[in-house]
PDB file of C-alpha atoms in Angstrom:
ATOM      1  CA  UNK A 243     -37.859 207.743  60.294  1.00 39.00           C
ATOM      2  CA  UNK A 244     -36.733 209.359  62.890  1.00 39.00           C
ATOM      3  CA  UNK A 245     -35.347 212.406  63.998  1.00 41.00           C
ATOM      4  CA  UNK A 246     -32.529 212.976  65.436  1.00 43.00           C
ATOM      5  CA  UNK A 247     -31.276 215.036  68.262  1.00 46.00           C
ATOM      6  CA  UNK A 248     -30.187 218.039  65.801  1.00 49.00           C
ATOM      7  CA  UNK A 249     -33.919 218.192  64.198  1.00 50.00           C
ATOM      8  CA  UNK A 250     -35.108 216.519  61.268  1.00 57.00           C
ATOM      9  CA  UNK A 251     -33.404 215.511  58.525  1.00 58.00           C
ATOM     10  CA  UNK A 252     -31.834 218.085  56.456  1.00 60.00           C
ATOM     11  CA  UNK A 253     -32.023 220.919  58.800  1.00 54.00           C
ATOM     12  CA  UNK A 254     -29.385 223.225  59.291  1.00 52.00           C
ATOM     13  CA  UNK A 255     -27.707 223.080  62.865  1.00 53.00           C
ATOM     14  CA  UNK A 256     -27.220 225.352  64.949  1.00 59.00           C
ATOM     15  CA  UNK A 257     -24.609 227.722  64.968  1.00 72.00           C
ATOM     16  CA  UNK A 258     -22.033 227.274  67.134  1.00 90.00           C
ATOM     17  CA  UNK A 259     -21.038 230.718  67.707  1.00 94.00           C
ATOM     18  CA  UNK A 260     -23.011 233.735  67.109  1.00 95.00           C
ATOM     19  CA  UNK A 261     -21.989 237.215  66.874  1.00 96.00           C
ATOM     20  CA  UNK A 262     -23.695 240.590  66.088  1.00 96.00           C
ATOM     21  CA  UNK A 263     -22.431 243.960  66.619  1.00 96.00           C
ATOM     22  CA  UNK A 264     -24.000 247.647  66.704  1.00 95.00           C
ATOM     23  CA  UNK A 265     -22.231 251.049  67.756  1.00 94.00           C
ATOM     24  CA  UNK A 266     -24.205 252.676  71.244  1.00 92.00           C
ATOM     25  CA  UNK A 267     -22.579 255.723  72.185  1.00 88.00           C
ATOM     26  CA  UNK A 268     -19.793 255.116  69.862  1.00 90.00           C
ATOM     27  CA  UNK A 269     -19.486 252.291  72.100  1.00 94.00           C
ATOM     28  CA  UNK A 270     -18.892 248.880  69.421  1.00 96.00           C
ATOM     29  CA  UNK A 271     -21.121 246.496  71.505  1.00 97.00           C
ATOM     30  CA  UNK A 272     -20.890 243.133  70.349  1.00 97.00           C
ATOM     31  CA  UNK A 273     -23.550 240.526  71.322  1.00 97.00           C
ATOM     32  CA  UNK A 274     -21.702 236.729  71.471  1.00 96.00           C
ATOM     33  CA  UNK A 275     -23.936 233.622  71.847  1.00 95.00           C
ATOM     34  CA  UNK A 276     -23.477 230.009  72.205  1.00 94.00           C
ATOM     35  CA  UNK A 277     -19.371 228.224  72.397  1.00 94.00           C
ATOM     36  CA  UNK A 278     -16.644 229.644  71.909  1.00 93.00           C
ATOM     37  CA  UNK A 279     -14.025 227.544  71.711  1.00 93.00           C
ATOM     38  CA  UNK A 280     -11.264 226.551  69.675  1.00 93.00           C
ATOM     39  CA  UNK A 281     -13.454 225.747  66.481  1.00 93.00           C
ATOM     40  CA  UNK A 282     -15.277 229.341  67.214  1.00 95.00           C
ATOM     41  CA  UNK A 283     -12.753 231.725  68.690  1.00 95.00           C
ATOM     42  CA  UNK A 284     -11.344 232.874  64.937  1.00 95.00           C
ATOM     43  CA  UNK A 285     -14.764 233.994  63.725  1.00 95.00           C
ATOM     44  CA  UNK A 286     -15.356 235.860  66.773  1.00 96.00           C
ATOM     45  CA  UNK A 287     -11.973 238.056  66.620  1.00 97.00           C
ATOM     46  CA  UNK A 288     -11.793 238.337  62.845  1.00 96.00           C
ATOM     47  CA  UNK A 289     -16.042 239.927  63.063  1.00 96.00           C
ATOM     48  CA  UNK A 290     -14.681 241.861  65.991  1.00 97.00           C
ATOM     49  CA  UNK A 291     -11.069 243.284  64.796  1.00 97.00           C
ATOM     50  CA  UNK A 292     -12.727 244.083  61.349  1.00 96.00           C
ATOM     51  CA  UNK A 293     -15.846 246.129  62.677  1.00 96.00           C
ATOM     52  CA  UNK A 294     -13.550 248.044  65.726  1.00 96.00           C
ATOM     53  CA  UNK A 295     -11.462 249.314  61.822  1.00 93.00           C
ATOM     54  CA  UNK A 296     -14.740 250.504  60.863  1.00 93.00           C
ATOM     55  CA  UNK A 297     -14.796 252.945  64.796  1.00 92.00           C
ATOM     56  CA  UNK A 298     -13.905 256.396  63.694  1.00 89.00           C
ATOM     57  CA  UNK A 299     -10.977 257.223  66.823  1.00 90.00           C
ATOM     58  CA  UNK A 300     -10.376 254.380  69.412  1.00 94.00           C
ATOM     59  CA  UNK A 301     -12.407 251.945  70.450  1.00 95.00           C
ATOM     60  CA  UNK A 302     -14.056 251.213  72.975  1.00 96.00           C
ATOM     61  CA  UNK A 303     -15.866 248.582  72.644  1.00 97.00           C
ATOM     62  CA  UNK A 304     -18.254 246.068  74.694  1.00 97.00           C
ATOM     63  CA  UNK A 305     -18.602 242.118  74.788  1.00 97.00           C
ATOM     64  CA  UNK A 306     -21.362 241.338  76.252  1.00 97.00           C
ATOM     65  CA  UNK A 307     -20.952 237.366  76.706  1.00 96.00           C
ATOM     66  CA  UNK A 308     -24.655 236.838  78.409  1.00 95.00           C
ATOM     67  CA  UNK A 309     -25.440 234.288  76.202  1.00 95.00           C
ATOM     68  CA  UNK A 310     -21.799 231.847  76.150  1.00 94.00           C
ATOM     69  CA  UNK A 311     -22.738 228.443  77.212  1.00 90.00           C
ATOM     70  CA  UNK A 312     -19.348 227.431  77.183  1.00 90.00           C
ATOM     71  CA  UNK A 313     -15.462 229.286  76.747  1.00 91.00           C
ATOM     72  CA  UNK A 314     -12.394 227.643  76.657  1.00 91.00           C
ATOM     73  CA  UNK A 315      -7.900 229.495  76.329  1.00 91.00           C
ATOM     74  CA  UNK A 316      -8.963 229.737  72.764  1.00 94.00           C
ATOM     75  CA  UNK A 317     -11.698 231.657  73.369  1.00 93.00           C
ATOM     76  CA  UNK A 318      -9.633 233.929  76.547  1.00 94.00           C
ATOM     77  CA  UNK A 319      -6.413 233.943  73.721  1.00 95.00           C
ATOM     78  CA  UNK A 320      -9.666 235.627  70.592  1.00 96.00           C
ATOM     79  CA  UNK A 321     -10.678 237.965  74.588  1.00 96.00           C
ATOM     80  CA  UNK A 322      -7.033 238.569  75.027  1.00 95.00           C
ATOM     81  CA  UNK A 323      -6.591 239.532  71.298  1.00 96.00           C
ATOM     82  CA  UNK A 324      -9.482 241.959  71.257  1.00 97.00           C
ATOM     83  CA  UNK A 325      -8.261 243.192  74.204  1.00 97.00           C
ATOM     84  CA  UNK A 326      -4.672 244.019  73.079  1.00 97.00           C
ATOM     85  CA  UNK A 327      -6.457 245.733  70.105  1.00 97.00           C
ATOM     86  CA  UNK A 328      -8.498 247.844  71.677  1.00 97.00           C
ATOM     87  CA  UNK A 329      -5.863 248.936  74.457  1.00 96.00           C
ATOM     88  CA  UNK A 330      -2.956 249.482  71.195  1.00 96.00           C
ATOM     89  CA  UNK A 331      -5.290 251.905  69.484  1.00 95.00           C
ATOM     90  CA  UNK A 332      -5.753 253.628  72.390  1.00 95.00           C
ATOM     91  CA  UNK A 333      -9.025 252.464  73.601  1.00 95.00           C
ATOM     92  CA  UNK A 334     -10.937 249.992  75.797  1.00 96.00           C
ATOM     93  CA  UNK A 335     -12.260 246.304  75.961  1.00 96.00           C
ATOM     94  CA  UNK A 336     -14.805 245.115  78.670  1.00 96.00           C
ATOM     95  CA  UNK A 337     -17.124 242.778  78.750  1.00 96.00           C
ATOM     96  CA  UNK A 338     -20.989 242.324  79.836  1.00 97.00           C
ATOM     97  CA  UNK A 339     -22.658 240.198  81.548  1.00 95.00           C
ATOM     98  CA  UNK A 340     -20.912 237.307  82.178  1.00 93.00           C
ATOM     99  CA  UNK A 341     -22.270 234.532  84.414  1.00 91.00           C
ATOM    100  CA  UNK A 342     -20.698 232.983  86.882  1.00 91.00           C
ATOM    101  CA  UNK A 343     -18.755 229.821  84.692  1.00 89.00           C
ATOM    102  CA  UNK A 344     -16.981 232.316  82.978  1.00 90.00           C
ATOM    103  CA  UNK A 345     -15.952 234.174  85.380  1.00 90.00           C
ATOM    104  CA  UNK A 346     -14.430 231.988  88.027  1.00 91.00           C
ATOM    105  CA  UNK A 347     -12.114 231.005  84.942  1.00 89.00           C
ATOM    106  CA  UNK A 348     -10.978 234.442  83.774  1.00 89.00           C
ATOM    107  CA  UNK A 349     -10.154 234.798  88.086  1.00 91.00           C
ATOM    108  CA  UNK A 350      -8.566 231.602  88.417  1.00 91.00           C
ATOM    109  CA  UNK A 351      -6.290 232.539  85.041  1.00 88.00           C
ATOM    110  CA  UNK A 352      -5.952 235.792  86.536  1.00 90.00           C
ATOM    111  CA  UNK A 353      -7.373 237.915  83.878  1.00 90.00           C
ATOM    112  CA  UNK A 354     -10.361 239.393  86.117  1.00 89.00           C
ATOM    113  CA  UNK A 355      -7.175 241.935  86.453  1.00 91.00           C
ATOM    114  CA  UNK A 356      -7.373 242.886  82.770  1.00 90.00           C
ATOM    115  CA  UNK A 357     -10.541 242.130  80.969  1.00 92.00           C
ATOM    116  CA  UNK A 358     -12.827 244.417  83.656  1.00 93.00           C
ATOM    117  CA  UNK A 359     -16.709 242.822  83.372  1.00 94.00           C
ATOM    118  CA  UNK A 360     -20.025 244.966  84.096  1.00 95.00           C
ATOM    119  CA  UNK A 361     -23.388 243.834  85.041  1.00 95.00           C
ATOM    120  CA  UNK A 362     -24.910 245.383  82.085  1.00 96.00           C
ATOM    121  CA  UNK A 363     -24.694 246.954  78.374  1.00 95.00           C
ATOM    122  CA  UNK A 364     -26.013 250.068  79.539  1.00 95.00           C
ATOM    123  CA  UNK A 365     -23.497 249.946  82.819  1.00 95.00           C
ATOM    124  CA  UNK A 366     -20.629 248.776  80.130  1.00 95.00           C
ATOM    125  CA  UNK A 367     -21.309 251.762  77.955  1.00 95.00           C
ATOM    126  CA  UNK A 368     -21.862 254.426  80.085  1.00 93.00           C
ATOM    127  CA  UNK A 369     -17.991 253.643  81.317  1.00 92.00           C
ATOM    128  CA  UNK A 370     -16.646 253.630  78.006  1.00 89.00           C
ATOM    129  CA  UNK A 371     -18.228 256.885  77.959  1.00 77.00           C
ATOM    130  CA  UNK A 372     -16.575 259.082  75.066  1.00 54.00           C
ATOM    131  CA  UNK A 373     -15.315 261.846  77.157  1.00 55.00           C
ATOM    132  CA  UNK A 374     -14.239 264.334  74.459  1.00 51.00           C
ATOM    133  CA  UNK A 375     -12.266 266.908  74.229  1.00 47.00           C
ATOM    134  CA  UNK A 376      -9.944 267.567  77.203  1.00 43.00           C
TER     135      UNK A 376
END
């Protein structure tokens, strides 16, 4: 018996995209890991939109894409939908740790003007910290 590239027979293949959310200083911090493609973009979008609805006040979303291995146009569209949703609700949506290839895609598409990126989660959370009552 030979083992396939995916491991032993009957083994569950790894999920193409894993998404985890937490809150820090009233910001929703979302960590995405894997591939952001036509097969997974709905999963990401639905997960984050559901979490945004649970927040008090305007959504401030930090999307950590440092572990995203691949992103196609459907993945970019999901990010645009999330950015627009946050802004329509008076909030913010920023990226964290985009790798070089990811940054290149954002720059070539012109999305880098809207999808602001920060080098670390701490810096992104600090940038989106609730300013409090005016």
